[in-house]
Amino acid sequence: MAKKPPRSNSSLTRPAHFKVERFFQALGDSTRLRLLNLMGDQELCVCYFVEILKQAQPKISRHLAYLRRAGVVEARREGKWMHYRITPPADAGAAELLRQTLAWLKQDRAMQADRARLGKACCTPAKFTALQAAPAPSAAARTRRRKAR
Amino acid sequence: MAKKPPRSNSSLTRPAHFKVERFFQALGDSTRLRLLNLMGDQELCVCYFVEILKQAQPKISRHLAYLRRAGVVEARREGKWMHYRITPPADAGAAELLRQTLAWLKQDRAMQADRARLGKACCTPAKFTALQAAPAPSAAARTRRRKAR
DNA sequence: AAAACATATCTGCTAAGGCGACTATATGAC
DNA sequence: GTCATATAGTCGCCTTAGCAGATATGTTTT
């Protein structure tokens, strides 16, 4: 609110407070792209990202914060577990660009390897010690997941 | 080539040396978005950018350098005049994303104002002192513009 | 040749990003 | 209540971005 305005002289905004520059900056890092690729159409909790990408948890957490700030993902707490999923950005144009970016990522070998690893983690959880107690990935839904299962 | 590899642990690359992160970073600045919006399907020389955007020439030049580095624009020198135009990035996915980004920018009021100003500069050059001697914007072409006119 | 013009690059500064390491916070198990 | 677990946030450092102002470089004009 009372923050210093962006240094660029005019900020491209569509829906109130949606920052196009932020959106692109959010996509300008390979770790964040890998996170988005893993989420895809699913909702994942943080420990999956840590396990699949083999990166330190604070690092993953920090990048997820960037993605939240850009309005590209949202978080849902379930007890001590934090679930993340991609959310269409507030701006329709950005939402379409994001959709297309994800389709593009799908074709990348390294991204495919990450997704394959996620598949393994889901099918053979015994091989992933850190994921033993973790909630399994689920289809991302727009509404709040109900407690009862 | 022998440069320090990017600090992120895996860099998403498709066609050799195309940097996806660079591509998105290039779009993550309002000045650069305005430059791209002005180019659109045309080839413009630097003084048009300076005049329409009312920004210092060194600043414009720096941002154009970022866009060149990202493989999003290319420059053509004609005597002392430098002409810039958007070029499809080496990666087909990025090219499509860029095309869509430009379509998206077209809808923005501020971007429309910039383009309107460019239109005026073309129709009534007398009102733009700095553009008196400048080559008029032309349709961007893939091949090198011939000298003879 | 020098001067003017167009443009790229550099400098020094500030701000932001990205990292590893560490710490704070919230929840659940005991 | 304490302890363990999951995760967000901070610190200090280093790198990169973005800026204004200055300067270097190439071309054209005089």
XYZ file of C-alpha atoms (C1' of nucleotides) in Angstrom:
358
model
C 0.000 0.000 0.000
C 2.347 2.634 1.259
C 5.206 0.870 -0.391
C 7.609 2.612 -2.650
C 6.148 2.634 -6.138
C 7.923 0.490 -8.686
C 10.882 2.205 -10.214
C 9.678 1.715 -13.733
C 7.713 4.735 -14.721
C 4.467 3.078 -15.546
C 3.263 -0.220 -14.222
C 1.043 -2.240 -16.451
C -1.960 -3.155 -14.422
C -5.240 -4.668 -15.500
C -7.409 -6.063 -12.745
C -6.812 -3.979 -9.700
C -3.422 -4.639 -8.236
C -2.440 -7.333 -10.740
C 1.181 -6.702 -11.651
C 2.147 -7.936 -15.079
C 5.825 -7.366 -14.392
C 5.580 -9.409 -11.218
C 3.925 -12.161 -13.178
C 6.771 -12.420 -15.661
C 9.413 -12.021 -12.978
C 7.826 -14.924 -11.133
C 8.372 -17.093 -14.193
C 11.947 -15.914 -14.634
C 13.551 -18.515 -12.416
C 14.148 -22.200 -13.083
C 13.246 -23.333 -9.583
C 9.883 -21.614 -9.765
C 9.238 -23.062 -13.207
C 9.974 -26.534 -11.828
C 7.545 -25.917 -8.970
C 4.823 -24.874 -11.373
C 5.526 -27.848 -13.592
C 5.146 -30.232 -10.662
C 1.878 -28.668 -9.557
C 0.354 -28.821 -12.989
C -3.323 -29.564 -12.345
C -2.671 -30.964 -8.919
C -2.405 -29.770 -5.389
C 0.853 -30.737 -3.699
C 2.249 -30.208 -0.280
C 5.596 -28.647 0.344
C 7.424 -31.804 1.298
C 6.791 -33.218 -2.178
C 8.558 -30.280 -3.744
C 11.483 -30.705 -1.385
C 11.709 -34.413 -2.078
C 11.230 -34.367 -5.847
C 13.440 -31.362 -6.554
C 16.040 -32.295 -3.923
C 16.292 -28.728 -2.717
C 16.398 -27.286 0.769
C 13.005 -26.625 2.299
C 13.657 -22.927 3.073
C 14.613 -22.386 -0.547
C 11.433 -24.054 -1.810
C 9.414 -22.073 0.682
C 10.937 -18.832 -0.450
C 10.192 -19.482 -4.102
C 6.633 -20.476 -3.258
C 6.337 -17.096 -1.545
C 7.383 -15.393 -4.793
C 4.763 -17.361 -6.690
C 2.101 -16.447 -4.143
C 3.112 -12.816 -4.365
C 2.709 -12.960 -8.117
C -0.776 -14.389 -7.728
C 0.132 -17.541 -9.578
C -0.336 -20.096 -6.784
C -2.309 -20.316 -3.611
C -1.721 -22.140 -0.371
C -4.069 -24.086 1.843
C -3.137 -25.202 5.311
C -4.390 -28.561 6.548
C -3.078 -29.039 10.040
C 0.625 -28.748 9.748
C 0.618 -29.590 6.044
C 0.682 -26.765 3.503
C -0.844 -27.591 0.144
C -0.072 -25.589 -2.955
C -1.803 -25.386 -6.276
C -1.688 -23.186 -9.308
C -4.425 -20.618 -9.425
C -5.421 -18.710 -12.533
C -4.073 -15.186 -12.130
C -6.624 -12.438 -11.621
C -5.998 -11.197 -15.139
C -7.507 -13.317 -17.918
C -4.602 -12.615 -20.249
C -2.114 -13.688 -17.647
C -4.156 -16.797 -16.928
C -3.988 -17.792 -20.574
C -0.252 -17.074 -20.716
C 0.280 -19.208 -17.653
C -1.730 -22.048 -19.115
C 0.365 -21.896 -22.239
C 3.577 -21.681 -20.269
C 2.668 -24.872 -18.458
C 1.916 -26.602 -21.741
C 5.296 -25.462 -22.974
C 7.080 -26.740 -19.850
C 5.463 -30.133 -20.344
C 7.561 -30.634 -23.441
C 10.841 -30.102 -21.675
C 12.909 -33.169 -20.879
C 14.065 -31.964 -17.495
C 10.521 -31.037 -16.561
C 9.331 -34.434 -17.724
C 11.922 -36.063 -15.504
C 10.628 -34.098 -12.529
C 7.085 -35.180 -13.236
C 8.177 -38.781 -13.671
C 9.823 -38.613 -10.299
C 6.611 -37.263 -8.825
C 4.745 -40.166 -10.373
C 7.114 -42.596 -8.728
C 6.705 -40.875 -5.419
C 2.983 -41.355 -5.630
C 3.102 -45.014 -6.753
C 5.886 -46.202 -4.504
C 5.843 -43.981 -1.448
C 7.857 -46.527 0.487
C 10.861 -45.444 -1.506
C 10.456 -41.879 -0.343
C 11.058 -41.814 3.364
C 10.270 -38.177 3.752
C 6.868 -38.598 2.138
C 5.634 -41.476 4.266
C 3.266 -39.399 6.321
C 2.554 -36.743 3.711
C -0.853 -36.286 2.159
C -0.828 -37.561 -1.412
C -1.149 -35.085 -4.247
C -4.700 -34.519 -5.322
C -6.501 -32.887 -8.166
C -6.452 -29.163 -7.673
C -9.881 -27.774 -6.967
C -10.945 -24.191 -6.852
C -12.961 -24.522 -3.686
C -11.561 -25.231 -0.272
C -10.935 -28.946 0.262
C -13.333 -30.362 2.805
C -11.859 -31.782 5.983
C -13.742 -35.076 5.866
C -12.331 -37.727 3.577
C 30.010 -19.973 -23.218
C 32.560 -20.084 -20.474
C 30.375 -17.966 -18.299
C 29.406 -18.954 -14.839
C 26.413 -21.253 -15.059
C 23.164 -19.881 -13.712
C 22.813 -20.333 -9.996
C 19.531 -22.135 -10.282
C 20.257 -25.787 -10.384
C 18.768 -26.554 -13.727
C 18.270 -24.115 -16.534
C 15.421 -24.818 -18.855
C 16.815 -24.810 -22.326
C 15.228 -25.896 -25.562
C 16.919 -24.757 -28.735
C 20.561 -24.479 -27.981
C 21.306 -21.551 -25.767
C 17.741 -20.297 -25.564
C 17.135 -19.281 -21.978
C 13.563 -19.510 -20.859
C 14.287 -17.664 -17.641
C 15.906 -14.837 -19.586
C 12.856 -14.667 -21.780
C 10.519 -14.151 -18.857
C 12.905 -11.794 -17.097
C 13.003 -9.688 -20.232
C 9.247 -9.275 -20.030
C 9.353 -8.454 -16.333
C 9.818 -4.731 -16.726
C 7.299 -2.084 -17.749
C 9.722 -0.115 -19.894
C 10.592 -3.183 -21.913
C 6.940 -4.081 -22.299
C 6.277 -0.588 -23.622
C 9.130 -0.959 -26.092
C 7.729 -4.235 -27.350
C 4.256 -2.770 -27.580
C 5.522 0.098 -29.726
C 7.408 -2.218 -32.057
C 4.471 -4.509 -32.579
C 4.797 -5.587 -36.211
C 6.971 -2.660 -37.146
C 10.592 -1.743 -37.225
C 11.377 1.429 -35.315
C 14.509 3.369 -34.726
C 15.725 4.283 -31.286
C 14.806 7.931 -31.430
C 11.134 7.009 -31.781
C 11.268 5.120 -28.509
C 12.949 8.050 -26.793
C 10.392 10.487 -28.162
C 7.222 8.473 -27.620
C 8.103 7.142 -24.188
C 9.761 10.361 -23.056
C 12.641 8.520 -21.470
C 16.362 9.166 -21.560
C 18.130 7.632 -24.531
C 20.699 5.684 -22.448
C 17.878 4.110 -20.470
C 16.048 3.079 -23.642
C 19.267 1.725 -25.057
C 19.927 -0.336 -21.975
C 16.513 -1.930 -22.034
C 16.872 -2.692 -25.733
C 20.104 -4.466 -24.838
C 18.195 -6.645 -22.369
C 15.646 -7.482 -25.055
C 18.391 -8.347 -27.514
C 20.070 -10.528 -24.930
C 16.815 -12.390 -24.414
C 16.548 -12.998 -28.137
C 13.280 -11.110 -28.387
C 14.360 -8.225 -30.644
C 17.022 -7.650 -33.205
C 18.801 -4.520 -34.312
C 19.777 -3.320 -37.775
C 22.094 -0.422 -38.354
C 21.472 1.892 -41.297
C 24.176 4.499 -41.233
C 23.879 6.120 -37.861
C 20.298 5.010 -37.361
C 19.583 1.854 -35.352
C 16.346 0.098 -36.215
C 14.722 -2.392 -33.877
C 12.082 -4.964 -34.460
C 10.633 -7.880 -32.600
C 11.982 -11.221 -33.708
C 10.383 -14.547 -32.908
C 12.527 -16.176 -30.239
C 14.486 -19.237 -31.252
C 12.115 -21.446 -29.286
C 8.701 -22.004 -30.873
C 6.962 -22.068 -27.501
C 8.520 -18.777 -26.519
C 7.575 -17.301 -29.882
C 3.957 -18.200 -29.305
C 4.057 -16.822 -25.761
C 5.523 -13.583 -27.042
C 2.867 -13.290 -29.711
C 0.224 -13.744 -27.095
C 1.881 -11.299 -24.734
C 1.786 -8.648 -27.442
C -1.890 -9.336 -28.089
C -2.482 -8.952 -24.387
C -0.555 -5.659 -24.204
C -2.681 -4.300 -27.042
C -5.649 -4.281 -24.728
C -4.011 -2.139 -22.126
C -5.023 1.512 -21.968
C -1.548 2.823 -21.259
C -0.124 0.750 -24.074
C -2.850 2.013 -26.378
C -1.905 5.559 -25.455
C 1.707 4.848 -26.379
C 0.678 3.456 -29.745
C -1.618 6.408 -30.362
C 1.282 8.700 -29.712
C 3.373 6.738 -32.167
C 0.624 7.130 -34.736
C 0.665 10.868 -34.257
C 4.400 10.949 -34.609
C 4.105 9.265 -37.957
C 1.247 11.437 -39.284
C 2.413 14.774 -38.032
C 6.175 14.547 -37.758
C 6.444 18.312 -37.706
C 5.190 18.215 -34.167
C 8.030 15.993 -33.126
C 11.199 17.980 -33.487
C 13.474 15.137 -32.570
C 12.016 12.916 -35.259
C 12.383 15.302 -38.180
C 15.281 13.504 -39.774
C 14.484 10.049 -38.489
C 13.527 7.196 -40.782
C 9.815 6.494 -40.479
C 8.705 3.242 -38.893
C 8.234 0.493 -41.404
C 6.743 -2.937 -41.476
C 9.095 -5.343 -39.844
C 10.545 -7.786 -42.306
C 12.607 -10.830 -41.651
C 15.164 -10.118 -44.315
C 17.626 -7.284 -44.282
C 16.129 -4.047 -45.585
C 17.672 -3.058 -48.894
C 19.616 0.175 -49.026
C 17.926 1.558 -52.146
C 14.613 3.240 -51.609
C 40.203 17.311 -40.210
C 36.572 18.739 -36.653
C 31.869 19.019 -35.260
C 27.339 17.173 -34.961
C 24.356 13.418 -34.511
C 22.739 8.803 -33.078
C 23.366 5.270 -30.025
C 25.824 1.861 -26.995
C 28.304 1.301 -22.856
C 30.155 2.472 -18.436
C 30.206 4.259 -13.547
C 28.575 4.597 -9.063
C 24.692 4.187 -6.525
C 20.484 1.960 -4.686
C 17.238 -1.784 -4.698
C 15.882 -6.387 -5.349
C 16.785 -11.220 -6.103
C 18.748 -15.764 -4.720
C 21.275 -18.405 -1.673
C 22.696 -21.195 2.684
C 22.195 -21.152 7.282
C 19.534 -20.183 10.952
C 15.363 -19.099 13.436
C 10.381 -18.330 14.307
C 5.766 -20.051 14.132
C 1.912 -23.352 13.909
C 0.273 -27.924 14.554
C 0.260 -32.554 16.256
C 2.153 -36.349 19.096
C 3.269 -37.689 23.525
C 3.322 -29.091 29.405
C 7.375 -30.648 26.179
C 8.989 -32.425 21.962
C 8.692 -33.416 17.060
C 7.264 -32.093 12.632
C 6.140 -28.980 8.854
C 6.817 -24.689 7.008
C 7.514 -19.530 6.784
C 10.549 -15.881 7.587
C 15.074 -13.563 8.507
C 20.037 -12.596 8.196
C 24.157 -11.699 5.888
C 26.350 -12.257 1.728
C 26.756 -12.087 -3.116
C 24.824 -11.205 -7.697
C 21.935 -8.796 -10.776
C 18.782 -5.159 -12.036
C 17.612 -0.330 -12.832
C 18.728 4.285 -12.616
C 20.905 9.077 -13.819
C 24.649 10.960 -15.536
C 28.694 10.675 -18.075
C 31.315 8.855 -21.719
C 32.758 5.998 -25.766
C 31.914 4.643 -30.469
C 30.344 4.896 -35.214
C 28.388 7.639 -38.926
C 27.360 11.830 -41.272
C 27.860 16.683 -42.051
C 30.570 20.620 -42.423
